[in-house]
Amino acid sequence: MKYRFTNDYSEIAHPRILQRLLECQNEQNIGYGFDVHTENAVKHIKRVFNASNADVYLLNGGTQTNLTVISYALKPYEAVLACDTGHINVHETGAIEGTGHKVFTLPNTNGKLTPNDVRKALDIHIDCHMVKIGMVYVSNSTETGTIYTKKELEELYKVCKENDLYFFVDGARLSSALSSKYNDILPEDMSSLCDVFYAGGTKIGLMAGEAVIILNDKLKKDFKYHIKNRGALSSKGFVLGIQFEEAFKDNLYFEMGKQENELALYLSSELEKLNVKFSSKVETNQVFIILKNEIIEKIASDYGFEMWEKGDKESCIRLVVSFATKKESIDMFIKDLNLILNK
Amino acid sequence: MKYRFTNDYSEIAHPRILQRLLECQNEQNIGYGFDVHTENAVKHIKRVFNASNADVYLLNGGTQTNLTVISYALKPYEAVLACDTGHINVHETGAIEGTGHKVFTLPNTNGKLTPNDVRKALDIHIDCHMVKIGMVYVSNSTETGTIYTKKELEELYKVCKENDLYFFVDGARLSSALSSKYNDILPEDMSSLCDVFYAGGTKIGLMAGEAVIILNDKLKKDFKYHIKNRGALSSKGFVLGIQFEEAFKDNLYFEMGKQENELALYLSSELEKLNVKFSSKVETNQVFIILKNEIIEKIASDYGFEMWEKGDKESCIRLVVSFATKKESIDMFIKDLNLILNK
Amino acid sequence: MKYRFTNDYSEIAHPRILQRLLECQNEQNIGYGFDVHTENAVKHIKRVFNASNADVYLLNGGTQTNLTVISYALKPYEAVLACDTGHINVHETGAIEGTGHKVFTLPNTNGKLTPNDVRKALDIHIDCHMVKIGMVYVSNSTETGTIYTKKELEELYKVCKENDLYFFVDGARLSSALSSKYNDILPEDMSSLCDVFYAGGTKIGLMAGEAVIILNDKLKKDFKYHIKNRGALSSKGFVLGIQFEEAFKDNLYFEMGKQENELALYLSSELEKLNVKFSSKVETNQVFIILKNEIIEKIASDYGFEMWEKGDKESCIRLVVSFATKKESIDMFIKDLNLILNK
Amino acid sequence: MKYRFTNDYSEIAHPRILQRLLECQNEQNIGYGFDVHTENAVKHIKRVFNASNADVYLLNGGTQTNLTVISYALKPYEAVLACDTGHINVHETGAIEGTGHKVFTLPNTNGKLTPNDVRKALDIHIDCHMVKIGMVYVSNSTETGTIYTKKELEELYKVCKENDLYFFVDGARLSSALSSKYNDILPEDMSSLCDVFYAGGTKIGLMAGEAVIILNDKLKKDFKYHIKNRGALSSKGFVLGIQFEEAFKDNLYFEMGKQENELALYLSSELEKLNVKFSSKVETNQVFIILKNEIIEKIASDYGFEMWEKGDKESCIRLVVSFATKKESIDMFIKDLNLILNK
């Protein structure tokens, strides 16, 4: 294996993150997120996202965060609306349903959910024999690497508020989304665009960690109890605290996103030169291309990637650029692909 | 604060663990525990515990592990039996019940459960209007620092097998338990003493991590699906893998336990010299002593510990020695306590 | 078998209930409780309990009602407090835990919970590692046939309100409780004594049915959705509606309770004449007596009853008088018992 | 309102059912389904369905039965497959998800699921990040009144067995399905066509009740505990027992289905004469027709029915014929509709 474009969580962590952990190794810290590093991380996160009244908690992983937030917000008869490609629908082994809630889905539009989808979902659910939609879930960037515009989130949040629905933004790849050259959302906008969101760390250079930012007061009471109840409260919460402190004390969090986005664009421009087909526009760090199956087979011996949609003759594969990806790896890949294509 | 005896998870990790993470920082690894470090860790763990047929999974934390194992093993109408001081009963914010299962408790005997308790629990639950006991849960070492003898576990497992109950040993502090000078259980005995147990890392020098060792074939099928369903599958599973690989490739895992136990005994012998009363015998790394409330107040300004049982005049406090505790910290504490006692 | 004193649900229904169903057999009614009979039943129930602002729903059975109410009221990390003998703790096969909530128990006082118990439970649960008590559950009459005084309920509700806890009265045997000669609670008092209660029908002459009366506005929103979600919404809700309409349109509901209580007192006075020991004072329709085991064996061939507490030489049995019990059955039993005692 | 074709549960019960209850009103019966009537009912049901080894339980309602069976059969990470119109997907307010399980759906074929759908669902769910399909759910008759052929069920069961999936047939309207003139399944075939099914009573002349017939031994152990755990165990189980005893002691159960099917065909042939359009073929007791919206509005003042699919100009409505529907009601409806159509 020469290089893995399989995902953005193949490396332990950004060197600064690891270095910072080393520096703190002789400290004694209070458990369960009551430590000073977590306190600092929370302070930085509130500042960056302009969310001085928010409650912020550091959890370990995405599925864990999704199930913890959603099961807190919803009554037992309530469902969360997502688009069909939503992570909570497809890739969490029924974790949301495992907490007792239906994930109601509608077909995606370029990986995204629209205000009309929300209205449609509400129109469908008309009486007590059907679930009530209680929350709308989107991820930014989406599962297909696309991003929401500020206007799109505003309109989604508006229709949510009009209909007494919570609006939840899964930001497992928020760094990449807000660092995209196509993005028009400032970090400080986030606090007025939804009820709760998270800034993912696992997929952008932290060993693990998702920072949940709760904006709506109704979602705040006793949230830490709920985290523990879901098995999501880390004894050594300070390990998360140290990492988020480092990522948010300056601009590291978004620099990592910017870097991977730029390299993804570089990769895409190089692929264009090879006349490779794209299944969607590259907006963040995920690149979806279509290749003949025999080509895919050949590059698979040296490079890692995910099979996205298998076809009879050609298939769509996903290449992910991470915080740790170097230009050299991309160049090597392009060179090898070129050789294969022209053999 | 001069030193915290609050718990055994106040420090990030043992230097060897951190060093090993650093060495691996430029690697790319496969996600979700399918990596080579996890593979090695599993190999070492199977060897150490003489469990070649076991299925081994690395999870993040204790509550998470308990709820994942228990909710896998039990049918909805089944309960888990624990003693009243059991971690799952008292200190997990209803996490087990959160997965749908009653924790049925009986009074502890020196922090432990006895075969007679199991029989009593079965005698109480006689028809379909009551839960069925489906699993017996103990922790070794226990919440009060005591340990089970080999015979005690054997007899518990025997009564479990006779009654078609699963027997689950919470080993959040297994290192400390099996390294106690009072212990007669070899690591390689564990594979014949229960259906499933875990070797905790969080409380003995890992950043996080609990290695679940599943011995009973009935608990193996699709367990990884279940981990994901509970939000407990780490994307960067290799971070756990690297740590457990390091801890189990030689004897580090048990050396850390041995060291903290010996220092706990040293602490206890020094306390004895000060004529301090103990609420229980020191068998592992937890020391429970009784002091006058005014003494406790005074040492609290310089030392961390947990208030265990508050009384009107005197109270019981818990001092925990960790893998990172140094003899000097204990000496300093003893010296300061001596001064306070003799003021 | 000459007669069963086993419980108060051995007969189909009171003749008036059955008669009323017959009269309605040619009607067509709207499903799911939107029918006119349910509407009338609700009207009567609100009038009788002085609960004009209440929301009232008719469910099928007690366990179903308990789990539906409790799982609506609590957040996932919240527990319900009950005394150890509470029905939800002992006799519902983990149904409450099945919805995700711990039942935290304290020892009963004469079958009852006290304000001090509530305070004690709150004192024990002090941080986010433990469940939060969110609701207090009592039943009136209790599992041991005792009843709460008005003052006792007032004080319990007061301590609940002071601590932001819901107060829930399981009234599976409310008819019997409020018809006791020792009772000082008027039906119209109920609306100011708790947040939610139910008036049981199954144990007092209806084929099935529990009328949930929700007083606290916070427990009202979308409750019908929740009923359906729990599988507790009857298609033919009007069958429940007709029965409750009949039971509450005049005083039938309480007359049945009064009658069974009086006969229970008659039974108890006759037993006293035979010098039988009582394990508790007879306040409602349940009579707990202590007999030698060989006596119990002999009467068991002709009479049904429940073994309450088995002892080596003598045991406590429970005799229940139902709405359908006739004085003749009691006289026959007393006569036969007398013969056995004097053999 | 002249007549309701709204559903098949608008009347209390068939006269024979009510009569039988009356006859038993002076009996004392054992609670919780341990009575002799339930015993007889079970005996008759086993005989009728040729299921001598089955375990049979009587529950109250359809949603309750579905959630009880499905949550028994599945592990937490497992999902049930249904077609998009499946009752458990659309009309149970998230009750299945409420027990922790995803309902995975694929588009229906004439209201039905096909073996290819099962294969497709299995093909989609390929790794531990997705739920495992653990059960296949169909209803016969379906939500749109269609029925499965024997071959269709055989092939579905075959593909289930090949893939270690449970096959569950929701028979809320089994009487109507097996009494259809288009049906080729004998009652005695049922025991070899699935792992578990139920014979619904609520929608065919019983006050309430669904008889669950468990064929697969793996679904039998402690099922009664599970019923209680789900709040579905009736204290007065004998009320269900008496009804099912009466319905199955001779052919009443299927006679009621046959009668309503024949009248539905009569209704449909009369509607044809009026040149009314049908949205699907009438196979059982449900008739789906398409009318102009102004026509629908007019008949709505005198007749009850369900709006099935609302269109701008014309809409689809559902007319249901029940066990209690009389030819005269149909004639009156046809006459009135004719007048409206020709105005």
mmCIF file of C-alpha atoms in Angstrom, chain B residues 52-243:
data_model
loop_
_atom_site.group_PDB
_atom_site.id
_atom_site.type_symbol
_atom_site.label_atom_id
_atom_site.label_comp_id
_atom_site.label_asym_id
_atom_site.label_seq_id
_atom_site.Cartn_x
_atom_site.Cartn_y
_atom_site.Cartn_z
ATOM 1 C CA SER B 52 -7.107 -18.379 22.252
ATOM 2 C CA ASN B 53 -10.748 -18.815 21.286
ATOM 3 C CA ALA B 54 -11.904 -15.540 22.711
ATOM 4 C CA ASP B 55 -13.211 -12.609 20.723
ATOM 5 C CA VAL B 56 -11.537 -9.415 21.870
ATOM 6 C CA TYR B 57 -12.711 -5.837 21.317
ATOM 7 C CA LEU B 58 -11.278 -2.547 22.471
ATOM 8 C CA LEU B 59 -13.768 0.001 23.764
ATOM 9 C CA ASN B 60 -13.299 3.429 25.247
ATOM 10 C CA GLY B 61 -14.676 3.493 28.757
ATOM 11 C CA GLY B 62 -16.127 1.477 31.574
ATOM 12 C CA THR B 63 -19.750 2.539 31.519
ATOM 13 C CA GLN B 64 -19.745 2.205 27.763
ATOM 14 C CA THR B 65 -18.335 -1.292 28.048
ATOM 15 C CA ASN B 66 -20.753 -2.348 30.743
ATOM 16 C CA LEU B 67 -23.791 -1.162 28.849
ATOM 17 C CA THR B 68 -22.561 -2.667 25.587
ATOM 18 C CA VAL B 69 -21.891 -6.099 27.051
ATOM 19 C CA ILE B 70 -24.988 -6.276 29.211
ATOM 20 C CA SER B 71 -27.410 -5.064 26.563
ATOM 21 C CA TYR B 72 -25.952 -7.617 24.154
ATOM 22 C CA ALA B 73 -26.360 -10.519 26.530
ATOM 23 C CA LEU B 74 -29.819 -9.953 27.917
ATOM 24 C CA LYS B 75 -33.302 -10.287 26.485
ATOM 25 C CA PRO B 76 -35.557 -7.297 27.221
ATOM 26 C CA TYR B 77 -37.204 -8.958 30.232
ATOM 27 C CA GLU B 78 -33.920 -10.014 31.787
ATOM 28 C CA ALA B 79 -32.043 -8.300 34.591
ATOM 29 C CA VAL B 80 -28.462 -8.260 35.696
ATOM 30 C CA LEU B 81 -27.642 -9.105 39.318
ATOM 31 C CA ALA B 82 -25.067 -6.973 41.103
ATOM 32 C CA CYS B 83 -24.277 -6.146 44.682
ATOM 33 C CA ASP B 84 -25.601 -2.846 45.942
ATOM 34 C CA THR B 85 -22.229 -1.132 45.668
ATOM 35 C CA GLY B 86 -21.794 -2.316 42.069
ATOM 36 C CA HIS B 87 -20.638 0.358 39.653
ATOM 37 C CA ILE B 88 -23.510 -0.342 37.278
ATOM 38 C CA ASN B 89 -25.988 0.213 40.088
ATOM 39 C CA VAL B 90 -24.665 3.357 41.649
ATOM 40 C CA HIS B 91 -22.363 5.267 39.358
ATOM 41 C CA GLU B 92 -23.542 4.988 35.797
ATOM 42 C CA THR B 93 -26.499 7.388 35.757
ATOM 43 C CA GLY B 94 -28.889 4.641 34.838
ATOM 44 C CA ALA B 95 -26.906 3.602 31.758
ATOM 45 C CA ILE B 96 -27.818 -0.069 32.077
ATOM 46 C CA GLU B 97 -31.481 0.712 32.644
ATOM 47 C CA GLY B 98 -31.112 3.107 29.724
ATOM 48 C CA THR B 99 -30.606 0.054 27.538
ATOM 49 C CA GLY B 100 -33.762 -1.474 28.971
ATOM 50 C CA HIS B 101 -32.591 -3.726 31.779
ATOM 51 C CA LYS B 102 -33.151 -3.752 35.499
ATOM 52 C CA VAL B 103 -30.115 -3.934 37.736
ATOM 53 C CA PHE B 104 -31.270 -6.137 40.578
ATOM 54 C CA THR B 105 -29.161 -5.721 43.689
ATOM 55 C CA LEU B 106 -28.494 -7.478 46.954
ATOM 56 C CA PRO B 107 -26.377 -6.190 49.860
ATOM 57 C CA ASN B 108 -22.645 -6.666 49.343
ATOM 58 C CA THR B 109 -20.330 -8.769 51.446
ATOM 59 C CA ASN B 110 -17.080 -6.892 51.723
ATOM 60 C CA GLY B 111 -17.812 -5.262 48.371
ATOM 61 C CA LYS B 112 -18.527 -8.641 46.830
ATOM 62 C CA LEU B 113 -21.331 -10.893 45.662
ATOM 63 C CA THR B 114 -21.580 -14.490 46.870
ATOM 64 C CA PRO B 115 -23.013 -17.676 45.322
ATOM 65 C CA ASN B 116 -25.718 -17.517 47.973
ATOM 66 C CA ASP B 117 -26.687 -14.079 46.701
ATOM 67 C CA VAL B 118 -27.169 -15.550 43.262
ATOM 68 C CA ARG B 119 -29.325 -18.331 44.661
ATOM 69 C CA LYS B 120 -31.315 -15.834 46.692
ATOM 70 C CA ALA B 121 -31.920 -13.656 43.654
ATOM 71 C CA LEU B 122 -33.156 -16.686 41.739
ATOM 72 C CA ASP B 123 -35.411 -17.696 44.611
ATOM 73 C CA ILE B 124 -37.032 -14.276 44.632
ATOM 74 C CA HIS B 125 -37.778 -14.190 40.934
ATOM 75 C CA ILE B 126 -40.255 -16.952 40.469
ATOM 76 C CA ASP B 127 -42.712 -16.089 37.734
ATOM 77 C CA CYS B 128 -43.372 -14.034 34.617
ATOM 78 C CA HIS B 129 -44.465 -10.986 36.619
ATOM 79 C CA MET B 130 -40.869 -10.461 37.674
ATOM 80 C CA VAL B 131 -37.720 -9.977 35.663
ATOM 81 C CA LYS B 132 -35.594 -13.006 34.962
ATOM 82 C CA ILE B 133 -32.061 -12.850 36.218
ATOM 83 C CA GLY B 134 -29.990 -13.359 33.080
ATOM 84 C CA MET B 135 -26.519 -12.255 34.091
ATOM 85 C CA VAL B 136 -24.388 -11.877 37.188
ATOM 86 C CA TYR B 137 -22.062 -8.904 37.341
ATOM 87 C CA VAL B 138 -19.088 -8.463 39.648
ATOM 88 C CA SER B 139 -16.067 -6.223 39.479
ATOM 89 C CA ASN B 140 -12.568 -7.255 40.390
ATOM 90 C CA SER B 141 -11.150 -5.369 42.149
ATOM 91 C CA THR B 142 -14.400 -4.145 43.670
ATOM 92 C CA GLU B 143 -15.633 -0.625 44.297
ATOM 93 C CA THR B 144 -14.194 -0.856 47.780
ATOM 94 C CA GLY B 145 -10.817 -2.127 46.656
ATOM 95 C CA THR B 146 -11.323 -5.733 47.707
ATOM 96 C CA ILE B 147 -10.559 -8.667 45.441
ATOM 97 C CA TYR B 148 -12.135 -11.994 44.661
ATOM 98 C CA THR B 149 -10.244 -15.211 45.310
ATOM 99 C CA LYS B 150 -10.039 -17.785 42.571
ATOM 100 C CA LYS B 151 -12.349 -20.012 44.561
ATOM 101 C CA GLU B 152 -14.915 -17.262 44.920
ATOM 102 C CA LEU B 153 -15.049 -16.660 41.190
ATOM 103 C CA GLU B 154 -15.133 -20.384 40.488
ATOM 104 C CA GLU B 155 -18.087 -20.858 42.772
ATOM 105 C CA LEU B 156 -19.902 -17.883 41.341
ATOM 106 C CA TYR B 157 -19.349 -19.141 37.817
ATOM 107 C CA LYS B 158 -20.503 -22.598 38.845
ATOM 108 C CA VAL B 159 -23.796 -21.370 40.218
ATOM 109 C CA CYS B 160 -24.216 -19.228 37.093
ATOM 110 C CA LYS B 161 -23.692 -22.156 34.768
ATOM 111 C CA GLU B 162 -26.022 -24.327 36.806
ATOM 112 C CA ASN B 163 -28.731 -21.737 36.353
ATOM 113 C CA ASP B 164 -28.092 -20.657 32.782
ATOM 114 C CA LEU B 165 -26.855 -17.205 33.769
ATOM 115 C CA TYR B 166 -24.049 -15.304 32.111
ATOM 116 C CA PHE B 167 -21.200 -14.340 34.409
ATOM 117 C CA PHE B 168 -19.541 -11.002 33.639
ATOM 118 C CA VAL B 169 -16.459 -9.651 35.392
ATOM 119 C CA ASP B 170 -15.931 -5.899 35.190
ATOM 120 C CA GLY B 171 -12.168 -5.555 35.172
ATOM 121 C CA ALA B 172 -11.872 -1.794 35.075
ATOM 122 C CA ARG B 173 -9.235 -2.385 37.756
ATOM 123 C CA LEU B 174 -8.261 -5.926 36.752
ATOM 124 C CA SER B 175 -4.578 -5.036 36.590
ATOM 125 C CA SER B 176 -4.627 -3.944 40.180
ATOM 126 C CA ALA B 177 -6.699 -6.939 41.265
ATOM 127 C CA LEU B 178 -4.497 -9.581 39.643
ATOM 128 C CA SER B 179 -1.346 -7.826 40.864
ATOM 129 C CA SER B 180 -2.399 -7.726 44.486
ATOM 130 C CA LYS B 181 -0.208 -9.593 46.907
ATOM 131 C CA TYR B 182 -3.411 -11.176 48.248
ATOM 132 C CA ASN B 183 -4.515 -12.353 44.808
ATOM 133 C CA ASP B 184 -4.396 -16.019 43.809
ATOM 134 C CA ILE B 185 -5.798 -15.691 40.287
ATOM 135 C CA LEU B 186 -3.359 -15.972 37.413
ATOM 136 C CA PRO B 187 -4.179 -14.003 34.269
ATOM 137 C CA GLU B 188 -4.401 -17.296 32.419
ATOM 138 C CA ASP B 189 -7.065 -18.462 34.870
ATOM 139 C CA MET B 190 -9.477 -15.761 33.761
ATOM 140 C CA SER B 191 -10.554 -17.603 30.638
ATOM 141 C CA SER B 192 -12.157 -20.336 32.690
ATOM 142 C CA LEU B 193 -13.669 -18.159 35.404
ATOM 143 C CA CYS B 194 -16.407 -16.314 33.543
ATOM 144 C CA ASP B 195 -18.252 -15.842 30.243
ATOM 145 C CA VAL B 196 -16.947 -12.389 29.521
ATOM 146 C CA PHE B 197 -14.665 -9.935 31.273
ATOM 147 C CA TYR B 198 -12.701 -6.868 30.500
ATOM 148 C CA ALA B 199 -9.186 -5.700 31.200
ATOM 149 C CA GLY B 200 -9.440 -2.022 31.942
ATOM 150 C CA GLY B 201 -6.905 0.417 30.614
ATOM 151 C CA THR B 202 -8.342 3.789 31.584
ATOM 152 C CA LYS B 203 -7.631 3.274 35.275
ATOM 153 C CA ILE B 204 -4.156 1.846 34.757
ATOM 154 C CA GLY B 205 -2.080 4.066 32.553
ATOM 155 C CA LEU B 206 -3.807 4.143 29.195
ATOM 156 C CA MET B 207 -5.373 7.328 27.849
ATOM 157 C CA ALA B 208 -8.561 5.327 27.582
ATOM 158 C CA GLY B 209 -9.614 1.835 26.737
ATOM 159 C CA GLU B 210 -11.174 -1.340 28.013
ATOM 160 C CA ALA B 211 -10.395 -4.664 26.360
ATOM 161 C CA VAL B 212 -13.458 -6.885 26.322
ATOM 162 C CA ILE B 213 -12.631 -10.581 26.261
ATOM 163 C CA ILE B 214 -15.607 -12.686 25.203
ATOM 164 C CA LEU B 215 -15.195 -16.315 26.140
ATOM 165 C CA ASN B 216 -18.672 -17.756 25.731
ATOM 166 C CA ASP B 217 -19.493 -18.423 22.081
ATOM 167 C CA LYS B 218 -23.087 -17.343 22.628
ATOM 168 C CA LEU B 219 -21.922 -13.805 23.205
ATOM 169 C CA LYS B 220 -19.786 -13.517 20.089
ATOM 170 C CA LYS B 221 -22.015 -13.276 17.018
ATOM 171 C CA ASP B 222 -22.042 -9.826 15.417
ATOM 172 C CA PHE B 223 -20.694 -8.205 18.562
ATOM 173 C CA LYS B 224 -18.991 -5.536 16.489
ATOM 174 C CA TYR B 225 -22.353 -4.493 15.073
ATOM 175 C CA HIS B 226 -23.553 -4.103 18.612
ATOM 176 C CA ILE B 227 -20.549 -1.960 19.547
ATOM 177 C CA LYS B 228 -21.344 0.365 16.677
ATOM 178 C CA ASN B 229 -25.045 0.395 17.543
ATOM 179 C CA ARG B 230 -24.170 1.601 21.028
ATOM 180 C CA GLY B 231 -21.961 4.397 19.676
ATOM 181 C CA ALA B 232 -18.883 2.653 21.036
ATOM 182 C CA LEU B 233 -16.924 1.888 17.868
ATOM 183 C CA SER B 234 -13.933 4.221 17.540
ATOM 184 C CA SER B 235 -13.079 5.446 14.051
ATOM 185 C CA LYS B 236 -9.455 5.578 15.118
ATOM 186 C CA GLY B 237 -9.585 2.201 16.796
ATOM 187 C CA PHE B 238 -5.870 1.894 16.194
ATOM 188 C CA VAL B 239 -5.251 4.509 18.907
ATOM 189 C CA LEU B 240 -6.669 1.984 21.346
ATOM 190 C CA GLY B 241 -4.856 -0.797 19.527
ATOM 191 C CA ILE B 242 -1.451 0.827 19.888
ATOM 192 C CA GLN B 243 -1.970 1.373 23.596
#
